[in-house]
Structures are given as C-alpha cells and as structure tokens.
Tab-separated table of C-alpha atoms in Angstrom:
chain	number	residue	atom	x	y	z
I	1	MET	CA	-17.872	-7.297	48.489
I	2	SER	CA	-20.773	-8.464	46.131
I	3	ASN	CA	-20.703	-8.612	42.466
I	4	THR	CA	-23.238	-5.930	42.314
I	5	ASP	CA	-20.807	-3.855	44.611
I	6	LEU	CA	-18.011	-3.790	42.626
I	7	GLU	CA	-19.797	-3.436	39.418
I	8	ASP	CA	-21.360	-0.406	40.799
I	9	ASP	CA	-17.691	0.677	42.078
I	10	LEU	CA	-16.683	0.045	38.470
I	11	ARG	CA	-19.250	2.621	37.020
I	12	GLY	CA	-18.337	5.101	39.649
I	13	THR	CA	-14.896	4.881	38.667
I	14	PHE	CA	-15.237	4.804	35.006
I	15	GLU	CA	-17.272	8.183	35.709
I	16	ARG	CA	-14.870	9.910	37.554
I	17	ALA	CA	-12.362	8.848	35.237
I	18	ALA	CA	-14.106	10.153	32.752
I	19	ALA	CA	-15.348	13.455	34.105
I	20	SER	CA	-11.561	14.323	35.039
I	21	VAL	CA	-10.740	14.642	31.266
I	22	PRO	CA	-10.101	17.951	29.846
I	23	GLN	CA	-12.305	19.189	27.051
I	24	ALA	CA	-10.074	18.352	23.737
I	25	VAL	CA	-9.533	20.788	21.415
I	26	ASP	CA	-9.443	21.030	17.698
I	27	LEU	CA	-10.463	17.104	17.215
I	28	THR	CA	-12.019	17.929	14.008
I	29	GLU	CA	-9.341	19.886	12.587
I	30	ARG	CA	-6.809	17.429	13.869
I	31	ALA	CA	-8.730	14.541	12.851
I	32	THR	CA	-9.270	15.684	9.133
I	33	THR	CA	-5.852	17.079	8.644
I	34	GLY	CA	-4.552	13.883	9.948
I	35	ALA	CA	-6.777	11.986	7.638
I	36	ARG	CA	-5.779	13.863	4.231
I	37	ARG	CA	-1.879	13.877	5.052
I	38	ALA	CA	-2.535	9.759	5.576
I	39	GLN	CA	-4.501	10.245	2.471
I	40	ARG	CA	-1.742	12.177	0.367
I	41	ARG	CA	0.580	9.604	1.729
I	42	THR	CA	-1.707	6.633	0.307
I	43	TRP	CA	-1.392	8.178	-3.014
I	44	VAL	CA	2.286	8.843	-3.400
I	45	VAL	CA	2.823	5.278	-2.062
I	46	SER	CA	-0.023	3.660	-4.246
I	47	GLY	CA	1.253	5.941	-7.481
I	48	ALA	CA	5.046	4.575	-6.801
I	49	ALA	CA	3.655	1.222	-6.316
I	50	ALA	CA	1.663	1.473	-9.583
I	51	VAL	CA	4.946	2.771	-11.465
I	52	ALA	CA	6.970	-0.474	-9.665
I	53	VAL	CA	4.320	-2.831	-11.122
I	54	ALA	CA	4.383	-1.007	-14.938
I	55	ALA	CA	8.061	-1.478	-14.996
I	56	ILE	CA	7.909	-4.868	-13.481
I	57	ALA	CA	5.489	-5.312	-16.239
I	58	VAL	CA	7.335	-3.920	-19.273
I	59	ALA	CA	10.381	-5.682	-17.878
I	60	GLY	CA	8.497	-9.303	-17.863
I	61	PHE	CA	6.930	-8.144	-21.223
I	62	GLY	CA	10.470	-7.259	-22.684
I	63	LEU	CA	11.846	-10.902	-21.243
I	64	ALA	CA	8.852	-12.772	-22.375
I	65	GLY	CA	9.085	-11.148	-25.996
I	66	SER	CA	12.715	-12.134	-26.122
I	67	ARG	CA	11.813	-15.865	-25.484
I	68	ASN	CA	9.311	-15.835	-28.592
I	69	GLN	CA	11.148	-17.541	-31.305
I	70	PRO	CA	9.616	-16.339	-34.514
I	71	THR	CA	8.418	-19.501	-36.441
I	72	GLN	CA	7.806	-17.726	-39.697
I	73	PRO	CA	8.784	-14.677	-41.440
I	74	PRO	CA	6.290	-12.127	-41.513
I	75	VAL	CA	4.571	-11.335	-45.040
I	76	ALA	CA	6.521	-8.827	-46.602
I	77	THR	CA	3.409	-7.210	-48.437
I	78	GLY	CA	3.336	-3.474	-48.322
I	79	GLN	CA	4.269	-1.886	-44.928
I	80	ALA	CA	5.930	-4.003	-42.531
I	81	ALA	CA	3.949	-4.921	-39.499
I	82	ALA	CA	6.087	-7.479	-37.697
I	83	SER	CA	7.313	-6.009	-34.208
I	84	ALA	CA	10.122	-6.537	-32.180
I	85	SER	CA	8.598	-8.886	-30.077
I	86	ALA	CA	9.185	-11.548	-32.038
I	87	THR	CA	13.153	-11.230	-31.575
I	88	PRO	CA	14.346	-14.294	-30.970
I	89	GLN	CA	17.327	-14.781	-27.925
I	90	GLY	CA	20.816	-16.328	-29.004
I	91	VAL	CA	21.182	-14.105	-31.576
I	92	SER	CA	24.942	-13.932	-32.262
I	93	ALA	CA	27.731	-13.616	-34.910
I	94	GLN	CA	27.812	-17.037	-35.407
I	95	THR	CA	24.273	-17.231	-35.997
I	96	VAL	CA	23.951	-14.670	-38.623
I	97	ALA	CA	26.893	-15.400	-40.570
I	98	GLY	CA	26.518	-16.058	-43.948
I	99	THR	CA	25.070	-14.536	-47.392
I	100	TRP	CA	21.391	-12.684	-47.126
I	101	ARG	CA	19.336	-11.855	-50.086
I	102	PRO	CA	16.416	-9.145	-49.537
I	103	VAL	CA	13.133	-10.453	-49.518
I	104	GLN	CA	11.256	-7.361	-48.328
I	105	MET	CA	12.336	-3.807	-46.959
I	106	VAL	CA	10.121	-0.812	-46.191
I	107	GLY	CA	10.019	1.556	-48.718
I	108	ALA	CA	12.016	-0.563	-51.255
I	109	LYS	CA	9.627	-2.145	-53.880
I	110	THR	CA	11.737	-3.309	-56.621
I	111	LEU	CA	13.978	-5.708	-55.065
I	112	GLN	CA	13.604	-8.191	-57.659
I	113	ALA	CA	14.643	-6.041	-60.548
I	114	ALA	CA	17.775	-6.681	-62.659
I	115	ARG	CA	21.034	-5.113	-61.492
I	116	PRO	CA	24.598	-5.724	-62.267
I	117	ASP	CA	25.476	-7.186	-59.055
I	118	ASP	CA	23.776	-9.745	-56.607
I	119	PRO	CA	22.150	-7.622	-54.216
I	120	VAL	CA	23.400	-9.612	-51.089
I	121	LEU	CA	24.408	-8.840	-47.480
I	122	VAL	CA	27.194	-11.043	-46.654
I	123	PHE	CA	27.780	-11.032	-42.543
I	124	LYS	CA	31.254	-12.461	-41.409
I	125	ALA	CA	31.563	-14.037	-37.837
I	126	ASP	CA	34.277	-11.442	-37.184
I	127	GLY	CA	32.224	-8.688	-37.136
I	128	THR	CA	32.324	-7.449	-40.683
I	129	TRP	CA	30.192	-7.229	-43.277
I	130	THR	CA	30.619	-6.710	-46.925
I	131	GLY	CA	27.486	-7.223	-49.888
I	132	SER	CA	26.468	-5.087	-52.556
I	133	ASP	CA	23.513	-3.088	-53.318
I	134	GLY	CA	23.226	-4.151	-56.831
I	135	CYS	CA	25.474	-1.588	-58.360
I	136	ASN	CA	28.394	-0.815	-55.562
I	137	GLY	CA	29.972	-2.851	-53.362
I	138	LEU	CA	29.756	-2.465	-49.443
I	139	GLN	CA	31.405	-3.020	-45.959
I	140	GLY	CA	31.312	-2.071	-42.599
I	141	THR	CA	31.100	-3.372	-39.064
I	142	TYR	CA	28.376	-4.602	-36.937
I	143	SER	CA	27.650	-5.974	-33.504
I	144	ILE	CA	24.901	-8.018	-31.817
I	145	GLY	CA	24.356	-7.494	-28.255
I	146	GLN	CA	22.027	-8.834	-25.729
I	147	ARG	CA	18.765	-9.830	-26.618
I	148	GLY	CA	19.520	-9.036	-30.587
I	149	ALA	CA	20.531	-5.431	-29.898
I	150	PHE	CA	22.252	-4.499	-33.016
I	151	SER	CA	24.400	-2.129	-34.739
I	152	ALA	CA	26.228	-1.176	-37.636
I	153	THR	CA	28.535	1.198	-39.452
I	154	SER	CA	29.399	1.107	-42.903
I	155	GLY	CA	32.756	2.023	-44.703
I	156	PRO	CA	32.888	4.548	-47.837
I	157	GLN	CA	31.432	2.967	-50.978
I	158	HIS	CA	31.003	4.355	-54.905
I	159	LEU	CA	27.884	5.889	-55.402
I	160	VAL	CA	26.748	4.112	-58.962
I	161	GLY	CA	23.168	4.919	-59.726
I	162	CYS	CA	20.815	2.153	-60.431
I	163	GLU	CA	18.099	0.277	-58.692
I	164	ASN	CA	20.327	0.460	-55.851
I	165	VAL	CA	19.029	-1.504	-52.682
I	166	PRO	CA	19.409	0.162	-49.324
I	167	HIS	CA	20.906	-2.362	-47.238
I	168	THR	CA	22.852	0.762	-45.565
I	169	GLY	CA	20.109	2.566	-44.413
I	170	VAL	CA	18.552	-0.854	-43.053
I	171	LEU	CA	21.502	-1.724	-41.251
I	172	HIS	CA	22.202	2.071	-39.926
I	173	ALA	CA	18.714	1.939	-38.802
I	174	ALA	CA	18.215	-1.533	-37.277
I	175	LYS	CA	18.330	-1.574	-33.528
I	176	ARG	CA	17.573	-5.541	-33.291
I	177	ILE	CA	17.896	-8.342	-34.909
I	178	ALA	CA	16.521	-11.861	-35.308
I	179	VAL	CA	17.433	-14.868	-37.115
I	180	SER	CA	15.167	-17.791	-37.395
I	181	ALA	CA	15.777	-20.957	-39.567
I	182	ASP	CA	16.794	-19.199	-42.789
I	183	THR	CA	15.195	-15.856	-42.251
I	184	LEU	CA	16.960	-12.596	-40.907
I	185	GLN	CA	15.063	-9.650	-39.530
I	186	PHE	CA	15.858	-6.015	-38.795
I	187	PHE	CA	13.959	-4.160	-36.342
I	188	GLY	CA	14.017	-0.253	-35.958
I	189	ALA	CA	13.694	1.414	-32.859
I	190	ASP	CA	9.994	1.692	-32.238
I	191	GLY	CA	10.009	-2.307	-32.944
I	192	ARG	CA	8.672	-2.650	-36.103
I	193	GLN	CA	10.146	-4.443	-39.015
I	194	LEU	CA	12.538	-2.900	-41.308
I	195	ALA	CA	13.635	-5.607	-43.629
I	196	SER	CA	13.788	-9.111	-43.881
I	197	TYR	CA	16.288	-11.752	-45.820
I	198	ALA	CA	16.265	-14.867	-46.868
I	199	ARG	CA	19.961	-17.103	-46.416
I	200	ALA	CA	21.116	-17.603	-49.876
I	201	ARG	CA	21.727	-21.309	-50.975
M	1	MET	CA	-25.226	14.459	9.780
M	2	GLU	CA	-21.700	16.149	8.682
M	3	PHE	CA	-18.273	15.186	9.914
M	4	GLU	CA	-17.935	18.399	11.668
M	5	GLU	CA	-21.161	18.161	13.601
M	6	TYR	CA	-20.112	14.547	14.572
M	7	VAL	CA	-17.224	15.441	16.317
M	8	SER	CA	-18.537	18.370	17.648
M	9	ALA	CA	-21.490	16.382	19.323
M	10	ARG	CA	-19.496	13.270	20.292
M	11	GLY	CA	-15.930	13.838	19.742
M	12	GLN	CA	-15.271	14.402	24.085
M	13	GLU	CA	-17.156	10.896	24.787
M	14	LEU	CA	-14.314	9.383	22.299
M	15	VAL	CA	-11.966	10.913	24.414
M	16	ARG	CA	-13.235	9.756	27.423
M	17	LEU	CA	-13.649	6.391	26.374
M	18	GLY	CA	-9.908	6.414	24.997
M	19	PHE	CA	-9.058	7.280	28.849
M	20	THR	CA	-11.116	4.965	30.427
M	21	VAL	CA	-9.858	1.808	28.493
M	22	SER	CA	-6.197	3.103	28.065
M	23	GLY	CA	-5.474	4.879	31.654
M	24	ASP	CA	-3.286	7.527	29.405
M	25	TYR	CA	-4.777	10.939	28.644
M	26	GLN	CA	-2.216	11.428	25.760
M	27	ARG	CA	-3.138	7.901	24.303
M	28	ALA	CA	-7.042	8.505	25.057
M	29	GLU	CA	-6.658	11.990	22.724
M	30	ASP	CA	-4.660	9.623	19.762
M	31	LEU	CA	-7.077	6.975	20.113
M	32	ALA	CA	-9.722	9.468	19.429
M	33	GLN	CA	-8.073	10.904	16.524
M	34	ILE	CA	-6.864	8.142	14.997
M	35	ALA	CA	-10.953	6.847	15.146
M	36	LEU	CA	-12.027	9.871	13.763
M	37	MET	CA	-9.571	9.849	10.754
M	38	GLN	CA	-10.688	6.507	10.082
M	39	ALA	CA	-14.483	7.702	10.105
M	40	PHE	CA	-13.494	10.975	8.423
M	41	ARG	CA	-12.149	8.567	5.150
M	42	SER	CA	-15.290	6.544	5.057
M	43	TRP	CA	-17.615	9.125	6.086
M	44	ARG	CA	-20.084	8.491	3.655
M	45	LYS	CA	-20.280	5.046	4.980
M	46	VAL	CA	-20.184	5.902	8.791
M	47	ARG	CA	-22.802	8.116	8.145
M	48	ASN	CA	-25.451	5.753	6.715
M	49	ALA	CA	-24.662	3.323	9.372
M	50	ASP	CA	-27.572	2.625	12.079
M	51	ASP	CA	-25.337	3.995	14.519
M	52	PRO	CA	-22.594	5.937	13.597
M	53	HIS	CA	-21.245	6.811	17.115
M	54	HIS	CA	-21.220	2.693	17.712
M	55	TYR	CA	-19.346	2.551	14.513
M	56	VAL	CA	-16.867	4.856	15.547
M	57	ARG	CA	-16.440	3.398	18.968
M	58	ARG	CA	-15.692	0.246	17.549
M	59	ILE	CA	-12.644	1.704	15.361
M	60	LEU	CA	-11.559	2.993	18.505
M	61	VAL	CA	-11.599	0.397	21.164
M	62	ASN	CA	-10.200	-2.235	18.219
M	63	GLU	CA	-7.798	0.309	17.478
M	64	TYR	CA	-6.490	0.010	21.319
M	65	LEU	CA	-6.557	-3.466	21.407
M	66	SER	CA	-3.963	-3.586	18.301
M	67	MET	CA	-2.344	-0.891	20.050
M	68	THR	CA	-1.284	-3.304	22.768
M	69	ARG	CA	-0.637	-5.985	20.855
M	70	ARG	CA	2.153	-4.088	18.881
M	71	ARG	CA	5.541	-4.507	20.137
M	72	SER	CA	6.063	-1.001	19.702
M	73	PHE	CA	2.899	1.291	18.384
M	74	THR	CA	4.022	4.019	16.013
M	75	GLU	CA	1.561	7.066	16.465
M	76	ALA	CA	-0.957	8.026	13.624
M	77	PRO	CA	-0.068	11.633	11.497
M	78	THR	CA	-1.459	14.290	13.879
M	79	ALA	CA	-1.740	17.794	13.545
M	80	ASP	CA	1.204	19.929	14.723
M	81	LEU	CA	1.607	19.595	18.070
M	82	ASP	CA	0.577	22.991	20.424
M	83	PRO	CA	3.190	23.418	22.982
M	84	GLN	CA	0.324	25.145	25.023
M	85	ARG	CA	-1.347	21.973	25.360
M	86	THR	CA	-0.277	19.746	28.093
M	87	VAL	CA	-0.729	16.529	29.467
M	88	PRO	CA	-3.016	17.608	32.571
M	89	ASP	CA	-2.073	16.305	35.863
M	90	HIS	CA	-5.539	16.600	36.995
M	91	ALA	CA	-7.052	13.821	35.384
M	92	THR	CA	-4.317	11.418	36.220
M	93	ARG	CA	-3.961	12.444	40.075
M	94	VAL	CA	-7.757	12.050	40.440
M	95	ALA	CA	-7.866	8.524	38.637
M	96	ASN	CA	-4.274	7.010	40.060
M	97	SER	CA	-5.834	7.733	43.469
M	98	ASP	CA	-8.412	5.306	43.231
M	99	ASP	CA	-7.553	1.720	44.128
M	100	LEU	CA	-10.089	0.066	41.754
M	101	TRP	CA	-8.721	2.723	39.330
M	102	ARG	CA	-5.024	1.222	39.849
M	103	ALA	CA	-6.535	-2.442	39.878
M	104	LEU	CA	-8.015	-1.762	36.264
M	105	ALA	CA	-4.529	-1.254	35.312
M	106	THR	CA	-3.487	-4.726	36.077
M	107	LEU	CA	-5.860	-6.561	33.702
M	108	SER	CA	-5.429	-7.309	30.032
M	109	ALA	CA	-6.164	-5.059	27.335
M	110	ARG	CA	-9.402	-7.076	26.251
M	111	GLU	CA	-10.479	-7.246	30.214
M	112	ARG	CA	-10.337	-3.853	30.728
M	113	VAL	CA	-12.407	-3.205	27.374
M	114	VAL	CA	-15.073	-5.365	28.234
M	115	LEU	CA	-15.764	-4.104	31.391
M	116	VAL	CA	-15.465	-0.579	30.418
M	117	LEU	CA	-17.784	-1.204	27.533
M	118	ARG	CA	-20.092	-3.239	29.968
M	119	TYR	CA	-19.921	-0.474	33.107
M	120	TYR	CA	-18.849	2.987	31.517
M	121	GLN	CA	-20.707	1.989	27.730
M	122	ASP	CA	-23.478	-0.120	29.339
M	123	LEU	CA	-23.673	-2.365	26.493
M	124	ASP	CA	-24.956	-5.363	26.307
M	125	ASP	CA	-22.455	-8.634	26.182
M	126	GLN	CA	-23.834	-9.475	22.357
M	127	THR	CA	-23.361	-5.599	20.914
M	128	ILE	CA	-19.444	-5.902	23.008
M	129	ALA	CA	-19.199	-8.935	21.137
M	130	ASP	CA	-20.255	-7.827	17.425
M	131	MET	CA	-17.751	-4.771	18.386
M	132	LEU	CA	-14.839	-7.014	19.280
M	133	GLY	CA	-15.695	-9.729	16.945
M	134	ILE	CA	-15.571	-12.551	19.577
M	135	LYS	CA	-18.319	-14.738	20.833
M	136	PRO	CA	-20.511	-13.796	23.396
M	137	SER	CA	-19.800	-16.554	25.983
M	138	SER	CA	-16.099	-15.093	25.408
M	139	VAL	CA	-17.187	-11.834	26.440
M	140	ARG	CA	-18.900	-13.169	29.523
M	141	ALA	CA	-16.255	-15.241	30.381
M	142	THR	CA	-13.328	-12.324	30.162
M	143	ALA	CA	-15.904	-10.099	32.091
M	144	SER	CA	-16.134	-13.135	34.986
M	145	ARG	CA	-12.377	-12.900	34.888
M	146	ALA	CA	-11.478	-9.695	35.203
M	147	LEU	CA	-14.149	-9.051	37.923
M	148	ALA	CA	-12.428	-12.119	39.903
M	149	SER	CA	-8.959	-10.728	39.590
M	150	LEU	CA	-10.486	-7.092	40.686
M	151	ARG	CA	-11.938	-8.981	43.556
M	152	ARG	CA	-8.637	-10.513	44.547
M	153	ARG	CA	-7.186	-6.969	45.085
M	154	PRO	CA	-6.530	-6.145	48.881
M	155	ALA	CA	-8.821	-3.310	49.009
M	156	TYR	CA	-11.912	-5.600	47.811
M	157	SER	CA	-10.947	-8.766	49.554
M	158	GLY	CA	-11.487	-6.928	52.742
M	159	ALA	CA	-7.688	-6.900	53.441
M	160	GLY	CA	-6.110	-3.422	53.963
M	161	GLU	CA	-6.878	0.465	54.105
M	162	SER	CA	-9.109	1.792	51.296
M	163	ASN	CA	-7.692	4.214	49.300
M	164	ARG	CA	-10.766	5.156	47.018
M	165	VAL	CA	-10.839	9.015	46.482
M	166	ASP	CA	-14.443	9.395	47.461
M	167	GLU	CA	-13.994	7.235	50.736
M	168	ARG	CA	-11.205	9.202	51.680
M	169	LEU	CA	-12.778	12.559	51.100
M	170	SER	CA	-16.459	11.431	53.176
C-alpha cells in the first residue's frame, strides 16, 4: 500500500470516527459551570495561601524584631514613641535584677520632683520586686516569659499622697520588657513604650 | 464572538477532535469541556486571537498529551452527571470495527495526535509544530514513524483479511 493510500485511509477513518460521535449536550453550561467552580476553588486556595503567607510574615516579623537589641533608649520627650519591636531576646530575672530609677513614664511629668523617698524599683532575681512611689513602699511579684513577655502583681500598700510615681500602674500595664545596658523599658499590649528606667548606681 | 456563540458553532467539532485523538467518547467530552473551560476563563484573550478555534484546539490536544503523561489523570470539575446520558455504543462499535482505527490505538499519543492534526484537521507541519511546541522536523519525523508503524500492520502489509468497515460492507 502506498503512502497516499494510507493517508487517504487515515482521512476516511478519522472522518467516519468523527461522524459517529453523537451530539454533545450542554457543552456551554458544563464549560462555564466547571470554569466558575474552578475559579471559586482558586479563590479559596489563594485566600488560604494569602492568610498563610500573612501569618508567616507576622511570625517572621516578630522573630526578627525579637532579635533586635535596642542600642539606645528612646528619647523621653512627651509621648513615648518606641515600639515593642525593640524588645531584646534573653531577658530574664537575672538581667533585670537590680535597682532602677524612672527616666520617662507615659503621663508622668514630675519624675524629678522632690519626694520623701527615692522613687525606685528594685527587682530581685527570685521573682519579687519592691520599691517606692516616693511616699509609699511597694512590693509584688513579677515573671518574665519568652521574648520578654512580662507580668507583675502588687501587694497591699499605703496610700500616702505626694507626687506618687505610678510604678504599679506601669507594672500592671506592661506586657513586654526590654533590658539594654543600663536601660529598662516597659511596653504595653499595643507595643508602645510605657516607661523607661535607668539602672541606679 | 461571545463564548456561547463559539461553543454553539464549534463545540461539537472539539468533541470530535477529542474522540479522534483519544478514541474514547467519554474522554473526548472531557477534553472538549476542559478546553472550553480554559478558554472561558480567558475568553477575552481567546476571542482576540487571530483564530480562536485554533487556540482552543491547541488547548485540547495539549491537554490530551498532558493527560497521557500522567500516571493517573484526574478529571476536571464537571457539571452534575446526567444519568440519562450514556456512552454511545454506536460510535465505539463503528470505530472499533475498523482495523486502521484499532491500529491507531497502538501508536504513541504524540504520534496519533500528529496524524489527527495532519489528516483530520488538515494542518500543515509548521502549524502542528507551533501547536505542540515542537520543531517541524519533529512533526515530520513523528508522522513518518507513525505511518511506518501503521504500514507494518497485517491489514496494510497485504497479509491477512481486511476488517475495514467500508470494505466489509461493499
């Protein structure tokens, strides 16, 4: 058989086979329905992927931020502008142990005023703290978790009125803590700095 | 041209093309549907192509080749199955009764596609090459190999009794 004969046979065979195919029904509807379903599935998958990427980015940002040791305490003028991204890693009861003097505190404008007592905070390595608001003795406990997570409780105290330094308010509101050289910073739940202290010599 | 108009005018041709390349009616419908689905999703681009039908045929044959490369292919999402619709025995019976048709089933997917595009769709080798993303020389080589393989079949080498439908009916 020549090539031409075979090619003619192929044409005939294909034509007969094609002609034997019955009319397909609902092709338009099936194609559009299938495409829309596939598109919906793509959106769902894309949405899930976007959420996953965002979660990874947030987690990564948090980890990256936690590695950044603050080299300088924030400038304490007016509203505190520093954020918790400056929180260092490796904060522990040992690193905060010592006596700290307030340098800046949100809402407190008279930190340098004369008071009966020295308004300091004293952290002990055993998880307790003591101090003075300038007029009354203070005490309580504290804990430091991973990446500087911080919480504190306070015990009963006298309420002698003076230019009280609101250490207790800072300790209760603080969710994160950072220690760098001789600076101690407290940050609120929104990441903004609540107060900074300098280590007393 | 709107998508619905295109499907109305050329949809059945796609099913036929699917049948000639796959030899399976159900798969032919699947192939046509997948090609149309993909075309629908970028219909603006397809409609503005020089030859929209060529574009959709290209999707279909390449989908078939991809399908045959998979160990087990998964079906694309389809409309709900209609229990009234059945695979027609007639088409399969007619096609299977033809020796040449059965011989085509022994070819590789690419060989068969090249023959279909050449002898059923009447496309030249350059167009087939563009469609499959291969060189024209590869198209010629593939077609030559496929034809040689078909010629070696008993019915076409002069040996054995012909089983062609048209010859048996005449």
